[in-house]
Short mmCIF file of C-alpha atoms in Angstrom, two decimals:
data_model
loop_
_atom_site.label_atom_id
_atom_site.label_comp_id
_atom_site.label_asym_id
_atom_site.label_seq_id
_atom_site.Cartn_x
_atom_site.Cartn_y
_atom_site.Cartn_z
CA MET A 78 77.76 -2.59 -60.46
CA GLU A 79 80.62 -3.62 -57.89
CA PRO A 80 77.85 -3.47 -54.95
CA LEU A 81 75.69 -6.22 -56.96
CA LEU A 82 78.87 -8.83 -57.68
CA ASN A 83 80.03 -8.40 -54.19
CA ASN A 84 76.88 -8.52 -52.72
CA GLN A 85 77.61 -5.33 -51.05
CA ARG A 86 74.23 -3.57 -49.79
CA THR A 87 74.87 0.33 -50.94
CA VAL A 88 72.65 3.42 -50.40
CA ILE A 89 72.17 5.65 -53.23
CA ILE A 90 71.64 9.27 -52.34
CA PHE A 91 70.03 11.26 -55.27
CA ASP A 92 69.88 14.84 -53.44
CA GLY A 93 72.66 16.84 -54.08
CA ALA A 94 72.96 17.04 -57.91
CA ARG A 95 71.43 19.33 -60.09
CA GLY A 96 68.78 17.09 -61.45
CA TYR A 97 69.10 13.52 -63.28
CA GLY A 98 67.71 13.12 -67.08
CA SER A 99 65.05 10.22 -67.79
CA SER A 100 67.87 8.82 -70.41
CA PHE A 101 70.73 8.68 -67.75
CA LEU A 102 68.55 6.81 -64.89
CA GLU A 103 67.02 4.27 -67.45
CA GLU A 104 70.77 3.82 -69.03
CA ALA A 105 71.69 3.20 -65.47
CA PHE A 106 69.35 1.21 -63.80
CA GLY A 107 67.28 -0.62 -66.83
CA GLY A 108 71.05 -1.35 -68.19
CA LEU A 109 71.78 -3.00 -64.83
CA VAL A 110 68.80 -5.74 -65.96
CA ARG A 111 70.48 -5.71 -69.75
CA LEU A 112 73.46 -6.88 -68.23
CA GLY A 113 71.85 -9.78 -66.17
CA PHE A 114 71.05 -8.72 -62.88
CA ASN A 115 67.21 -9.16 -61.55
CA LYS A 116 64.87 -6.49 -59.75
CA ALA A 117 64.57 -8.86 -56.59
CA LYS A 118 68.66 -8.44 -56.63
CA ILE A 119 68.94 -4.78 -57.57
CA LEU A 120 66.44 -3.50 -55.05
CA GLU A 121 68.18 -6.20 -52.23
CA THR A 122 71.54 -4.54 -53.15
CA PHE A 123 70.69 -0.74 -53.37
CA GLU A 124 68.49 1.50 -51.34
CA PHE A 125 67.86 4.58 -53.21
CA VAL A 126 67.15 8.00 -51.32
CA SER A 127 66.09 11.23 -53.09
CA ASP A 128 64.37 13.52 -50.46
CA ASN A 129 64.18 16.51 -52.97
CA ASP A 130 62.34 14.51 -55.50
CA PRO A 131 60.00 11.90 -54.37
CA ALA A 132 58.87 10.78 -57.77
CA LEU A 133 62.35 10.02 -58.51
CA VAL A 134 62.89 6.41 -56.91
CA SER A 135 59.08 5.28 -58.38
CA GLU A 136 60.58 6.84 -61.73
CA LEU A 137 63.54 4.79 -61.61
CA ILE A 138 62.04 1.39 -60.73
CA ASP A 139 59.68 1.59 -63.61
CA TYR A 140 62.51 1.51 -65.78
CA ILE A 141 63.89 -1.67 -64.12
CA ASP A 142 60.47 -2.98 -64.67
CA ASP A 143 60.48 -2.08 -68.30
CA ALA A 144 64.14 -3.26 -68.91
CA GLU A 145 62.61 -6.48 -67.17
CA SER A 146 59.77 -7.24 -69.07
CA GLU A 147 61.24 -6.19 -72.52
CA GLY A 148 63.85 -8.61 -71.71
CA MET B 299 16.75 32.05 -15.37
CA VAL B 300 16.15 33.21 -18.75
CA SER B 301 18.03 35.99 -18.45
CA GLU B 302 20.83 33.84 -17.04
CA SER B 303 20.90 31.60 -20.02
CA CYS B 304 20.77 34.65 -22.02
CA GLN B 305 24.33 35.88 -20.83
CA PHE B 306 25.62 32.60 -21.23
CA ILE B 307 24.89 32.00 -24.44
CA THR B 308 25.61 35.63 -25.89
CA PRO B 309 29.44 35.40 -25.62
CA VAL B 310 29.34 31.76 -26.69
CA ILE B 311 27.73 32.64 -29.87
CA VAL B 312 30.09 35.93 -30.25
CA ILE B 313 32.90 33.71 -30.00
CA VAL B 314 31.73 30.67 -32.55
CA GLY B 315 31.15 33.24 -34.90
CA TRP B 316 34.61 34.76 -34.25
CA PHE B 317 36.46 31.48 -34.78
CA PHE B 318 33.90 30.89 -38.01
CA VAL B 319 35.11 34.08 -39.54
CA ASP B 320 38.58 34.05 -38.70
CA TRP B 321 38.00 30.10 -39.94
CA ARG B 322 37.30 31.69 -43.42
CA THR B 323 39.44 34.46 -43.73
CA ASN B 324 42.52 31.82 -43.36
CA ASN B 325 40.90 29.58 -45.94
CA ARG B 326 40.21 32.43 -48.29
CA GLU B 327 43.83 33.86 -47.81
CA LEU B 328 45.35 30.30 -48.23
CA ARG B 329 43.26 29.83 -51.52
CA LYS B 330 44.77 33.20 -52.40
CA GLU B 331 47.98 32.04 -51.61
CA LYS B 332 47.95 28.75 -53.47
CA ARG B 333 45.98 30.02 -56.52
CA SER B 334 49.10 32.90 -57.02
CA LEU B 335 51.63 29.82 -56.51
CA ILE B 336 49.86 27.24 -59.17
CA ASP B 337 49.43 30.62 -61.42
CA LYS B 338 53.35 30.67 -61.20
CA ILE B 339 53.80 27.01 -61.52
CA HIS B 340 51.86 27.56 -64.67
CA ILE B 341 54.39 30.07 -66.03
CA ASP B 342 57.36 27.33 -64.89
CA ILE B 343 55.75 24.41 -66.72
CA ASP B 344 54.96 26.18 -69.54
CA PHE B 345 58.80 27.67 -69.94
CA ILE B 346 59.96 23.96 -69.10
CA GLU B 347 58.00 23.16 -72.33
CA LYS B 348 59.54 25.85 -74.30
CA LYS B 349 63.14 24.92 -73.22
CA ALA B 350 62.60 21.16 -74.04
CA ILE B 351 61.05 22.26 -77.85
CA GLU B 352 63.95 24.39 -78.19
CA TYR B 353 66.07 21.61 -77.24
CA HIS B 354 64.71 18.93 -79.22
CA GLN B 355 64.50 21.05 -82.31
CA ALA B 356 68.08 22.28 -81.94
CA GLU B 357 70.45 21.36 -84.83
CA TYR B 358 72.63 20.02 -82.50
CA ALA B 359 71.85 18.61 -78.66
CA ASN B 360 72.66 21.81 -76.84
CA GLU B 361 74.45 20.53 -73.70
CA GLN B 362 73.45 24.17 -71.65
CA VAL B 363 69.89 23.77 -72.56
CA SER B 364 69.79 20.25 -71.59
CA LYS B 365 71.43 21.21 -67.73
CA GLU B 366 68.90 23.78 -67.54
CA ILE B 367 66.17 21.87 -68.07
CA LYS B 368 67.30 19.13 -65.66
CA ILE B 369 67.70 22.10 -63.11
CA LEU B 370 63.96 23.59 -64.04
CA LEU B 371 62.65 19.92 -63.66
CA GLY B 372 64.52 19.27 -59.94
CA ARG B 373 62.88 22.64 -59.07
CA LEU B 374 59.76 22.10 -59.98
CA ILE B 375 59.07 18.94 -58.43
CA LYS B 376 60.30 20.30 -55.03
CA VAL B 377 57.81 22.99 -55.18
CA ILE B 378 55.30 20.34 -55.82
CA ASN B 379 55.98 18.60 -53.37
CA ARG B 380 56.48 21.08 -50.31
CA GLU B 381 53.34 22.73 -51.12
CA GLU B 382 51.35 19.33 -52.19
CA LEU B 383 50.59 20.52 -55.53
CA ILE B 384 49.60 17.04 -56.58
CA VAL B 385 49.20 14.30 -53.97
CA LYS B 386 51.84 11.37 -54.00
CA LYS B 387 50.12 8.82 -55.67
CA ASP B 388 49.83 10.91 -58.41
CA PHE B 389 53.76 11.92 -58.87
CA TRP B 390 53.91 9.52 -61.86
CA ILE B 391 52.01 12.40 -63.84
CA PHE B 392 55.17 14.56 -63.01
CA SER B 393 57.53 11.71 -64.05
CA ALA B 394 55.38 11.34 -67.11
CA PHE B 395 56.18 14.74 -67.95
CA LYS B 396 59.99 14.41 -67.23
CA LYS B 397 60.35 11.35 -69.34
CA ALA B 398 58.27 12.60 -72.57
CA ILE B 399 61.21 15.72 -72.40
CA THR B 400 64.54 13.75 -71.05
CA LEU B 401 63.98 10.08 -71.91
CA ASN B 402 64.43 9.83 -75.67
CA ASN B 403 67.05 11.97 -77.84
CA PHE B 404 68.40 13.43 -74.26
CA ASP B 405 72.20 14.15 -73.40
CA SER B 406 72.33 11.25 -76.43
CA SER B 407 75.38 10.86 -79.00
CA THR B 408 72.43 10.39 -81.63
CA PHE B 409 70.34 13.11 -81.12
CA MET B 410 68.15 14.21 -83.84
CA CYS B 411 66.39 17.52 -84.51
CA GLN B 412 62.59 17.07 -84.16
CA SER B 413 59.85 18.09 -86.42
CA ASP B 414 57.02 19.95 -85.43
CA ASN B 415 54.70 16.78 -85.95
CA SER B 416 57.11 14.41 -84.35
CA GLU B 417 55.62 11.54 -81.46
CA LEU B 418 58.32 12.71 -78.85
CA LEU B 419 57.00 16.69 -79.09
CA ASP B 420 53.63 15.35 -79.06
CA LYS B 421 54.14 13.45 -76.03
CA ILE B 422 55.74 16.36 -74.41
CA TYR B 423 52.45 18.71 -74.87
CA ALA B 424 49.92 15.72 -74.29
CA THR B 425 51.99 15.44 -70.63
CA LYS B 426 52.33 18.88 -69.84
CA ASP B 427 48.50 18.89 -70.49
CA SER B 428 47.61 16.06 -67.74
CA LEU B 429 50.50 17.70 -65.26
CA ILE B 430 48.73 21.15 -65.45
CA ASP B 431 44.96 19.57 -65.32
CA LYS B 432 46.30 17.29 -62.29
CA VAL B 433 47.42 20.53 -60.34
CA GLU B 434 44.11 22.22 -61.22
CA SER B 435 42.07 19.31 -60.46
CA GLU B 436 43.83 19.05 -56.76
CA PHE B 437 43.23 22.84 -55.89
CA SER B 438 39.36 22.68 -57.19
CA LYS B 439 39.00 19.80 -54.78
CA ARG B 440 40.85 21.44 -52.06
CA PHE B 441 39.31 24.67 -52.56
CA ARG B 442 35.91 24.53 -53.65
#
């Protein structure tokens, strides 16, 4: 959350971990929306990199969209 | 004059024929390779489904099984991506399978054992079928 508060551009590299559960990704990124950050701000602050799992970035953007539409 | 043309045409036909046969053989071998890879993918997807059912129907949230499922899903998408078993625009079908398993009731403090007819398990079966169907249709499109 710190990069969002400090307007600090941050690259998040997902490669290297042994997989991510959708529940974790939803909680982390959908959670940012529920905390009050909008999609534009999140995407402006974070750059997501996932070479090993190319489906992951669009998956977490879906969570951001879903959280926005629920909010 | 005619015999000179024939002398030229014969080697051309032989070379073109050789290229055609070589292309057909390579294609057949590639098809065989992809087929056996896809058969293996079927086994992997079935295993992930089995593990997911085991996890969601257990009496408690088994951290070891959840870790194993995440690793297996990670391996699966790597192979799908590397071998181009589905096109990038259809990756959401893999994501739907992953979400069905790991979005709800997963790594959660409020774990609930799922009954045989639960919506969550139905979603896992349905998304698994869609993923297998997509892999098979891509294969059919490329090799038939």
